Amino acid sequence: MRMRNPLRNRGWRYRAAGSGAAALLAATALASGVTGAGTAAASATTKHAAPKYNVVLIPGLTTDPFYITMGIGAKAEAAKLGVNLIWKGATTWSTTLQTPIVNATLATHPSALLIAPTDSKALFKPIDAYVKAGIPVITVDTTLANQSILAGAVSSDNFQGGEAAAKAIAAAAHYKGGVAVINVEKGVSTTDLRQEGFLAQMKKYPHMKVVATEYDNDSQTTAESQARALILAHSNLVGIFGTNLYSAQGAGDGVAASGDKGKIFVAGYDAEPSEVKLLRQGVINILVAQNPAQEGKLGVQYAYDYLTGKKNLIPKKQVLLPNVVMTTQDINNPAIAKYIYKTSL
Ligand code: T6T
């Protein structure tokens, strides 16, 4: 179920994403510049007694700049609140690797768990074990198909991001031709919704056809080979949508390697520096960026609210943050460029 929803206003003001290339988040100062990895004792401990709460953040994978930027936002907020934030996870996107980390972390009895589950169903049981042990769980980015056990959930508006990608490709291709999707894998709440939004929007164009949907298992090199093969197989191809960082980067690499820069429009997700480089070069034409630092910050705030008896401050429905659309034309605008992801914690 896709839930739209109400952001709690803690002094952060949001403007609904506008149309086309200029959709911006307003008045949002991203926390940044926090250094150090692993167990991060709050840097503001001088102001607080020893941290009373240990909040664990398990990202989809630890090496992905999207989650690194989320970790930066979470750590900055934890430092402010005097919370000890522990960051741990697998180095690749894998339910097989994430599950034992989730299980083992339960034995350390954290105060709360923030997690981006790599599968919306397979992680239900391991997460439910925390809830049964009285530990609140908040999902950040991805979530569970059954959110009823969660204390909160924060993500981007993924369906809208998919729609925005489709609109951009359709307009660039004058509303005719074939398009393809390169996605991560089935069962990931965020990228499933991006694909749904994209396909729903494409249905509105009678002269456009989705010729293929590929799954790259979060591998950039796989996405690149898929893009090359799609270009060879479909002479009417006018656009490719890469639903996340690695899919988008691979799609861009494939289009560049095939010599189709400017002929095949690439719409991608996320804003990691080398993706942005391809955007500047016009190989990728549009990026739907997210605000992972804000997701991390809100996740820590909600965990703290829960632990300090202010559950009423946590929105009941999943919080959906607006996307930031970046294009080759506007990437040098500092109001847009500030959303480029960071590559180290
Ligand atoms: O797009 C992000 C994240 O939102 C998605 O759930 C998984 O892929 C990323 O981490 C980018 O690689």
Short mmCIF file of C-alpha atoms and ligand atoms in Angstrom, two decimals:
data_model
loop_
_atom_site.label_atom_id
_atom_site.label_comp_id
_atom_site.label_asym_id
_atom_site.label_seq_id
_atom_site.Cartn_x
_atom_site.Cartn_y
_atom_site.Cartn_z
CA MET A 1 0.00 0.00 0.00
CA ARG A 2 1.38 3.41 -0.92
CA MET A 3 0.73 5.98 1.68
CA ARG A 4 1.04 9.70 1.04
CA ASN A 5 1.56 11.72 3.87
CA PRO A 6 1.81 14.39 6.29
CA LEU A 7 5.11 15.56 7.48
CA ARG A 8 5.37 16.59 10.99
CA ASN A 9 6.64 20.12 11.15
CA ARG A 10 9.60 20.52 13.45
CA GLY A 11 10.63 23.77 11.97
CA TRP A 12 11.50 22.03 8.70
CA ARG A 13 9.36 23.48 5.97
CA TYR A 14 8.58 21.57 2.84
CA ARG A 15 7.28 22.89 -0.44
CA ALA A 16 5.54 20.33 -2.59
CA ALA A 17 7.76 19.30 -5.47
CA GLY A 18 7.08 21.60 -8.39
CA SER A 19 6.88 20.59 -11.98
CA GLY A 20 9.66 19.50 -14.28
CA ALA A 21 13.26 20.30 -13.75
CA ALA A 22 12.81 22.84 -11.05
CA ALA A 23 11.29 20.74 -8.35
CA LEU A 24 13.13 21.67 -5.21
CA LEU A 25 13.01 20.97 -1.60
CA ALA A 26 12.70 24.22 0.23
CA ALA A 27 14.37 25.47 3.35
CA THR A 28 16.08 22.22 4.11
CA ALA A 29 19.58 22.48 5.41
CA LEU A 30 21.23 19.11 5.07
CA ALA A 31 23.38 18.05 7.92
CA SER A 32 26.86 17.38 6.64
CA GLY A 33 30.50 17.30 7.50
CA VAL A 34 30.22 14.67 10.19
CA THR A 35 33.19 12.38 10.03
CA GLY A 36 34.07 8.97 11.39
CA ALA A 37 32.46 5.57 10.92
CA GLY A 38 31.33 2.60 12.97
CA THR A 39 30.09 3.19 16.47
CA ALA A 40 29.74 6.90 16.76
CA ALA A 41 29.54 8.31 20.21
CA ALA A 42 27.63 11.53 19.90
CA SER A 43 29.99 14.41 19.37
CA ALA A 44 27.85 16.59 21.61
CA THR A 45 28.44 14.40 24.63
CA THR A 46 30.07 17.31 26.34
CA LYS A 47 26.59 18.78 26.63
CA HIS A 48 24.99 15.51 27.71
CA ALA A 49 25.72 12.80 30.18
CA ALA A 50 26.82 9.43 28.73
CA PRO A 51 24.37 8.55 25.95
CA LYS A 52 21.37 6.81 27.38
CA TYR A 53 20.15 5.37 24.12
CA ASN A 54 21.86 3.14 21.56
CA VAL A 55 20.16 3.45 18.21
CA VAL A 56 21.31 1.08 15.47
CA LEU A 57 21.03 2.05 11.80
CA ILE A 58 21.23 -0.88 9.36
CA PRO A 59 21.27 0.49 5.78
CA GLY A 60 20.55 -1.49 2.61
CA LEU A 61 24.33 -1.58 2.15
CA THR A 62 27.14 0.39 3.78
CA THR A 63 29.08 1.29 0.62
CA ASP A 64 26.30 3.12 -1.23
CA PRO A 65 26.57 6.95 -1.17
CA PHE A 66 22.78 7.15 -0.76
CA TYR A 67 23.02 5.35 2.59
CA ILE A 68 26.29 7.07 3.50
CA THR A 69 24.51 10.41 3.14
CA MET A 70 21.65 9.06 5.23
CA GLY A 71 24.21 8.02 7.87
CA ILE A 72 25.62 11.56 7.92
CA GLY A 73 22.17 13.03 8.60
CA ALA A 74 21.45 10.40 11.26
CA LYS A 75 24.77 10.91 13.03
CA ALA A 76 24.38 14.68 13.11
CA GLU A 77 20.93 14.36 14.67
CA ALA A 78 22.11 11.71 17.14
CA ALA A 79 24.93 14.03 18.22
CA LYS A 80 22.40 16.81 18.78
CA LEU A 81 20.14 14.60 20.89
CA GLY A 82 22.92 12.89 22.83
CA VAL A 83 22.12 9.49 21.35
CA ASN A 84 24.73 6.87 20.49
CA LEU A 85 24.29 5.92 16.82
CA ILE A 86 25.65 2.59 15.66
CA TRP A 87 25.97 2.10 11.90
CA LYS A 88 26.38 -1.43 10.61
CA GLY A 89 25.40 -3.51 7.62
CA ALA A 90 26.47 -5.56 4.64
CA THR A 91 28.73 -4.09 1.97
CA THR A 92 26.48 -5.29 -0.86
CA TRP A 93 22.71 -5.33 -1.42
CA SER A 94 21.74 -8.80 -0.23
CA THR A 95 18.91 -10.18 1.90
CA THR A 96 21.09 -13.21 2.61
CA LEU A 97 23.78 -10.96 4.08
CA GLN A 98 21.49 -8.44 5.80
CA THR A 99 19.33 -10.97 7.68
CA PRO A 100 22.09 -12.43 9.93
CA ILE A 101 23.27 -8.89 10.76
CA VAL A 102 19.74 -7.98 11.85
CA ASN A 103 19.46 -11.20 13.88
CA ALA A 104 22.86 -10.79 15.57
CA THR A 105 22.22 -7.15 16.44
CA LEU A 106 19.09 -8.08 18.38
CA ALA A 107 21.32 -9.90 20.88
CA THR A 108 22.99 -6.54 21.69
CA HIS A 109 19.61 -5.14 22.86
CA PRO A 110 19.71 -1.71 21.21
CA SER A 111 17.22 0.93 22.34
CA ALA A 112 15.79 1.25 18.81
CA LEU A 113 16.42 -0.01 15.30
CA LEU A 114 16.45 2.07 12.11
CA ILE A 115 16.59 -0.16 9.05
CA ALA A 116 16.28 -0.15 5.26
CA PRO A 117 15.06 -3.71 4.65
CA THR A 118 16.46 -5.21 1.43
CA ASP A 119 13.25 -7.17 0.92
CA SER A 120 9.78 -6.02 1.93
CA LYS A 121 8.67 -9.52 2.99
CA ALA A 122 11.76 -11.54 3.87
CA LEU A 123 12.83 -9.08 6.58
CA PHE A 124 9.45 -9.09 8.32
CA LYS A 125 10.27 -11.92 10.74
CA PRO A 126 13.72 -10.68 11.79
CA ILE A 127 12.27 -7.20 12.36
CA ASP A 128 9.24 -8.54 14.20
CA ALA A 129 11.62 -10.22 16.66
CA TYR A 130 12.74 -6.73 17.77
CA VAL A 131 9.16 -5.58 18.17
CA LYS A 132 8.38 -8.68 20.24
CA ALA A 133 11.42 -7.87 22.41
CA GLY A 134 10.00 -4.36 23.02
CA ILE A 135 12.45 -2.57 20.70
CA PRO A 136 10.85 0.03 18.41
CA VAL A 137 11.69 -0.24 14.71
CA ILE A 138 11.55 2.58 12.18
CA THR A 139 12.18 1.91 8.50
CA VAL A 140 14.21 4.42 6.52
CA ASP A 141 14.13 4.41 2.70
CA THR A 142 12.77 0.91 1.98
CA THR A 143 10.04 -0.54 4.16
CA LEU A 144 8.00 -3.67 4.84
CA ALA A 145 4.91 -4.72 2.91
CA ASN A 146 3.20 -4.99 6.31
CA GLN A 147 4.02 -1.80 8.16
CA SER A 148 1.68 -2.47 11.08
CA ILE A 149 4.48 -3.50 13.45
CA LEU A 150 6.59 -0.39 12.83
CA ALA A 151 6.93 2.60 15.14
CA GLY A 152 7.45 4.80 12.07
CA ALA A 153 8.58 4.86 8.44
CA VAL A 154 10.34 7.48 6.33
CA SER A 155 11.00 7.32 2.60
CA SER A 156 10.96 9.42 -0.58
CA ASP A 157 7.93 9.74 -2.80
CA ASN A 158 9.07 6.91 -5.04
CA PHE A 159 5.93 6.58 -7.15
CA GLN A 160 6.09 10.28 -7.98
CA GLY A 161 9.79 9.92 -8.86
CA GLY A 162 8.95 7.18 -11.37
CA GLU A 163 6.25 9.37 -12.89
CA ALA A 164 8.70 12.29 -13.16
CA ALA A 165 11.22 10.09 -14.99
CA ALA A 166 8.54 8.95 -17.48
CA LYS A 167 7.36 12.51 -18.11
CA ALA A 168 10.90 13.69 -18.81
CA ILE A 169 11.68 10.84 -21.24
CA ALA A 170 8.34 11.23 -23.03
CA ALA A 171 8.78 14.98 -23.50
CA ALA A 172 12.36 14.58 -24.77
CA ALA A 173 11.25 11.90 -27.25
CA HIS A 174 8.26 13.94 -28.46
CA TYR A 175 5.91 11.35 -27.01
CA LYS A 176 6.81 8.46 -29.31
CA GLY A 177 9.11 5.45 -29.28
CA GLY A 178 10.17 2.53 -27.10
CA VAL A 179 11.45 2.79 -23.53
CA ALA A 180 13.01 0.32 -21.12
CA VAL A 181 13.38 0.05 -17.36
CA ILE A 182 16.51 -1.22 -15.63
CA ASN A 183 15.50 -2.05 -12.07
CA VAL A 184 17.26 -3.61 -9.06
CA GLU A 185 15.26 -6.70 -8.08
CA LYS A 186 11.65 -7.49 -7.27
CA GLY A 187 10.46 -7.09 -3.68
CA VAL A 188 12.25 -3.80 -2.89
CA SER A 189 9.58 -1.32 -1.79
CA THR A 190 11.27 1.81 -3.15
CA THR A 191 12.32 0.63 -6.59
CA ASP A 192 9.10 -1.37 -7.10
CA LEU A 193 7.17 1.89 -6.61
CA ARG A 194 9.47 3.83 -8.95
CA GLN A 195 8.82 1.26 -11.65
CA GLU A 196 5.06 1.35 -10.97
CA GLY A 197 4.99 5.14 -11.23
CA PHE A 198 6.99 5.02 -14.44
CA LEU A 199 4.78 2.37 -16.07
CA ALA A 200 1.57 4.11 -14.97
CA GLN A 201 2.72 7.38 -16.50
CA MET A 202 3.91 5.72 -19.73
CA LYS A 203 0.42 4.24 -20.22
CA LYS A 204 -0.79 7.77 -20.76
CA TYR A 205 1.19 8.10 -24.00
CA PRO A 206 -0.46 6.15 -26.83
CA HIS A 207 2.63 6.28 -29.07
CA MET A 208 5.08 5.08 -26.46
CA LYS A 209 5.76 1.47 -25.52
CA VAL A 210 7.69 -0.15 -22.67
CA VAL A 211 9.76 -2.71 -24.57
CA ALA A 212 11.55 -4.36 -21.63
CA THR A 213 12.08 -4.43 -17.88
CA GLU A 214 15.42 -5.78 -16.67
CA TYR A 215 16.74 -6.55 -13.17
CA ASP A 216 20.44 -5.95 -12.46
CA ASN A 217 20.69 -7.10 -8.80
CA ASP A 218 22.14 -3.70 -7.89
CA SER A 219 25.13 -4.19 -10.19
CA GLN A 220 26.32 -1.30 -12.33
CA THR A 221 28.21 -3.58 -14.72
CA THR A 222 25.13 -5.77 -15.22
CA ALA A 223 23.05 -2.65 -15.89
CA GLU A 224 25.59 -1.49 -18.44
CA SER A 225 25.48 -4.79 -20.37
CA GLN A 226 21.68 -4.75 -20.20
CA ALA A 227 21.60 -1.23 -21.64
CA ARG A 228 23.91 -2.21 -24.50
CA ALA A 229 21.80 -5.29 -25.27
CA LEU A 230 18.57 -3.26 -25.17
CA ILE A 231 19.99 -0.74 -27.64
CA LEU A 232 20.96 -3.54 -30.03
CA ALA A 233 17.62 -5.35 -29.67
CA HIS A 234 15.25 -2.38 -30.01
CA SER A 235 15.91 0.01 -32.86
CA ASN A 236 12.99 2.20 -31.71
CA LEU A 237 14.48 2.73 -28.22
CA VAL A 238 14.33 6.39 -27.17
CA GLY A 239 14.80 6.16 -23.44
CA ILE A 240 15.97 4.10 -20.46
CA PHE A 241 14.92 4.55 -16.84
CA GLY A 242 17.49 3.35 -14.28
CA THR A 243 15.59 3.04 -10.99
CA ASN A 244 18.49 3.56 -8.60
CA LEU A 245 22.08 4.73 -8.43
CA TYR A 246 23.74 1.61 -9.89
CA SER A 247 21.01 1.01 -12.49
CA ALA A 248 21.18 4.64 -13.66
CA GLN A 249 24.95 4.74 -13.77
CA GLY A 250 25.05 1.46 -15.71
CA ALA A 251 22.37 2.70 -18.12
CA GLY A 252 24.41 5.86 -18.73
CA ASP A 253 27.62 3.88 -19.24
CA GLY A 254 25.82 1.59 -21.73
CA VAL A 255 24.39 4.47 -23.73
CA ALA A 256 27.79 6.22 -23.83
CA ALA A 257 29.61 3.01 -24.87
CA SER A 258 27.10 2.44 -27.68
CA GLY A 259 27.70 5.95 -28.99
CA ASP A 260 24.08 6.91 -28.34
CA LYS A 261 24.59 9.92 -26.10
CA GLY A 262 21.89 12.44 -26.97
CA LYS A 263 19.93 9.88 -29.01
CA ILE A 264 18.73 7.74 -26.14
CA PHE A 265 17.46 9.73 -23.19
CA VAL A 266 18.52 8.40 -19.79
CA ALA A 267 16.46 9.15 -16.69
CA GLY A 268 18.02 7.91 -13.49
CA TYR A 269 17.56 7.92 -9.76
CA ASP A 270 19.89 9.27 -7.06
CA ALA A 271 22.78 11.74 -7.14
CA GLU A 272 26.11 10.09 -6.47
CA PRO A 273 29.07 12.14 -7.80
CA SER A 274 29.93 9.91 -10.79
CA GLU A 275 26.26 9.82 -11.82
CA VAL A 276 26.25 13.61 -11.60
CA LYS A 277 29.36 13.65 -13.79
CA LEU A 278 27.42 11.77 -16.49
CA LEU A 279 24.57 14.25 -16.01
CA ARG A 280 26.92 17.17 -16.58
CA GLN A 281 28.22 15.44 -19.73
CA GLY A 282 24.67 14.97 -21.04
CA VAL A 283 24.95 11.16 -21.01
CA ILE A 284 22.35 10.99 -18.24
CA ASN A 285 19.73 13.66 -18.90
CA ILE A 286 17.76 13.77 -15.69
CA LEU A 287 18.32 12.49 -12.15
CA VAL A 288 15.58 12.11 -9.57
CA ALA A 289 17.59 12.76 -6.43
CA GLN A 290 16.47 12.02 -2.89
CA ASN A 291 17.17 13.63 0.45
CA PRO A 292 18.74 10.74 2.39
CA ALA A 293 20.30 12.99 5.06
CA GLN A 294 16.82 14.19 5.96
CA GLU A 295 15.55 10.59 6.06
CA GLY A 296 18.32 9.69 8.52
CA LYS A 297 17.65 12.77 10.61
CA LEU A 298 13.92 12.09 10.84
CA GLY A 299 14.54 8.42 11.63
CA VAL A 300 16.69 9.38 14.64
CA GLN A 301 14.17 12.04 15.75
CA TYR A 302 11.32 9.54 15.69
CA ALA A 303 13.33 6.92 17.58
CA TYR A 304 14.16 9.54 20.21
CA ASP A 305 10.51 10.63 20.43
CA TYR A 306 9.48 7.04 20.94
CA LEU A 307 12.09 6.42 23.62
CA THR A 308 11.29 9.63 25.49
CA GLY A 309 7.54 8.99 25.67
CA LYS A 310 6.52 11.26 22.80
CA LYS A 311 5.16 8.68 20.41
CA ASN A 312 2.37 11.07 19.52
CA LEU A 313 4.91 13.15 17.55
CA ILE A 314 5.61 10.28 15.15
CA PRO A 315 3.37 10.37 12.05
CA LYS A 316 1.15 7.28 11.88
CA LYS A 317 1.59 6.91 8.14
CA GLN A 318 4.82 6.57 6.23
CA VAL A 319 6.44 9.98 5.75
CA LEU A 320 7.20 10.61 2.06
CA LEU A 321 9.80 13.27 1.33
CA PRO A 322 9.71 15.11 -1.98
CA ASN A 323 12.32 14.40 -4.65
CA VAL A 324 14.79 16.87 -6.14
CA VAL A 325 14.92 16.74 -9.94
CA MET A 326 18.36 17.48 -11.43
CA THR A 327 19.03 18.13 -15.11
CA THR A 328 22.11 18.82 -17.22
CA GLN A 329 20.95 22.43 -17.49
CA ASP A 330 20.47 23.17 -13.81
CA ILE A 331 23.05 21.02 -12.03
CA ASN A 332 25.34 23.99 -11.46
CA ASN A 333 22.64 25.83 -9.56
CA PRO A 334 23.84 25.67 -5.92
CA ALA A 335 20.27 25.17 -4.70
CA ILE A 336 20.22 21.90 -6.69
CA ALA A 337 23.88 20.91 -6.38
CA LYS A 338 23.68 20.85 -2.58
CA TYR A 339 21.70 17.60 -2.85
CA ILE A 340 24.58 15.69 -4.47
CA TYR A 341 25.31 12.71 -2.23
CA LYS A 342 28.42 12.35 -0.08
CA THR A 343 30.79 9.41 -0.45
CA SER A 344 32.19 9.07 3.05
CA LEU A 345 30.75 9.19 6.54
O1 T6T B 1 17.98 4.49 -4.56
C1 T6T B 1 18.60 4.21 -3.34
C2 T6T B 1 17.55 3.68 -2.39
O2 T6T B 1 16.50 4.61 -2.29
C3 T6T B 1 16.99 2.35 -2.89
O3 T6T B 1 16.09 1.83 -1.97
C4 T6T B 1 18.12 1.37 -3.15
O4 T6T B 1 19.08 1.95 -4.01
C5 T6T B 1 19.67 3.16 -3.54
O5 T6T B 1 20.33 2.90 -2.34
C6 T6T B 1 20.72 3.67 -4.54
O6 T6T B 1 21.69 2.72 -4.80
#
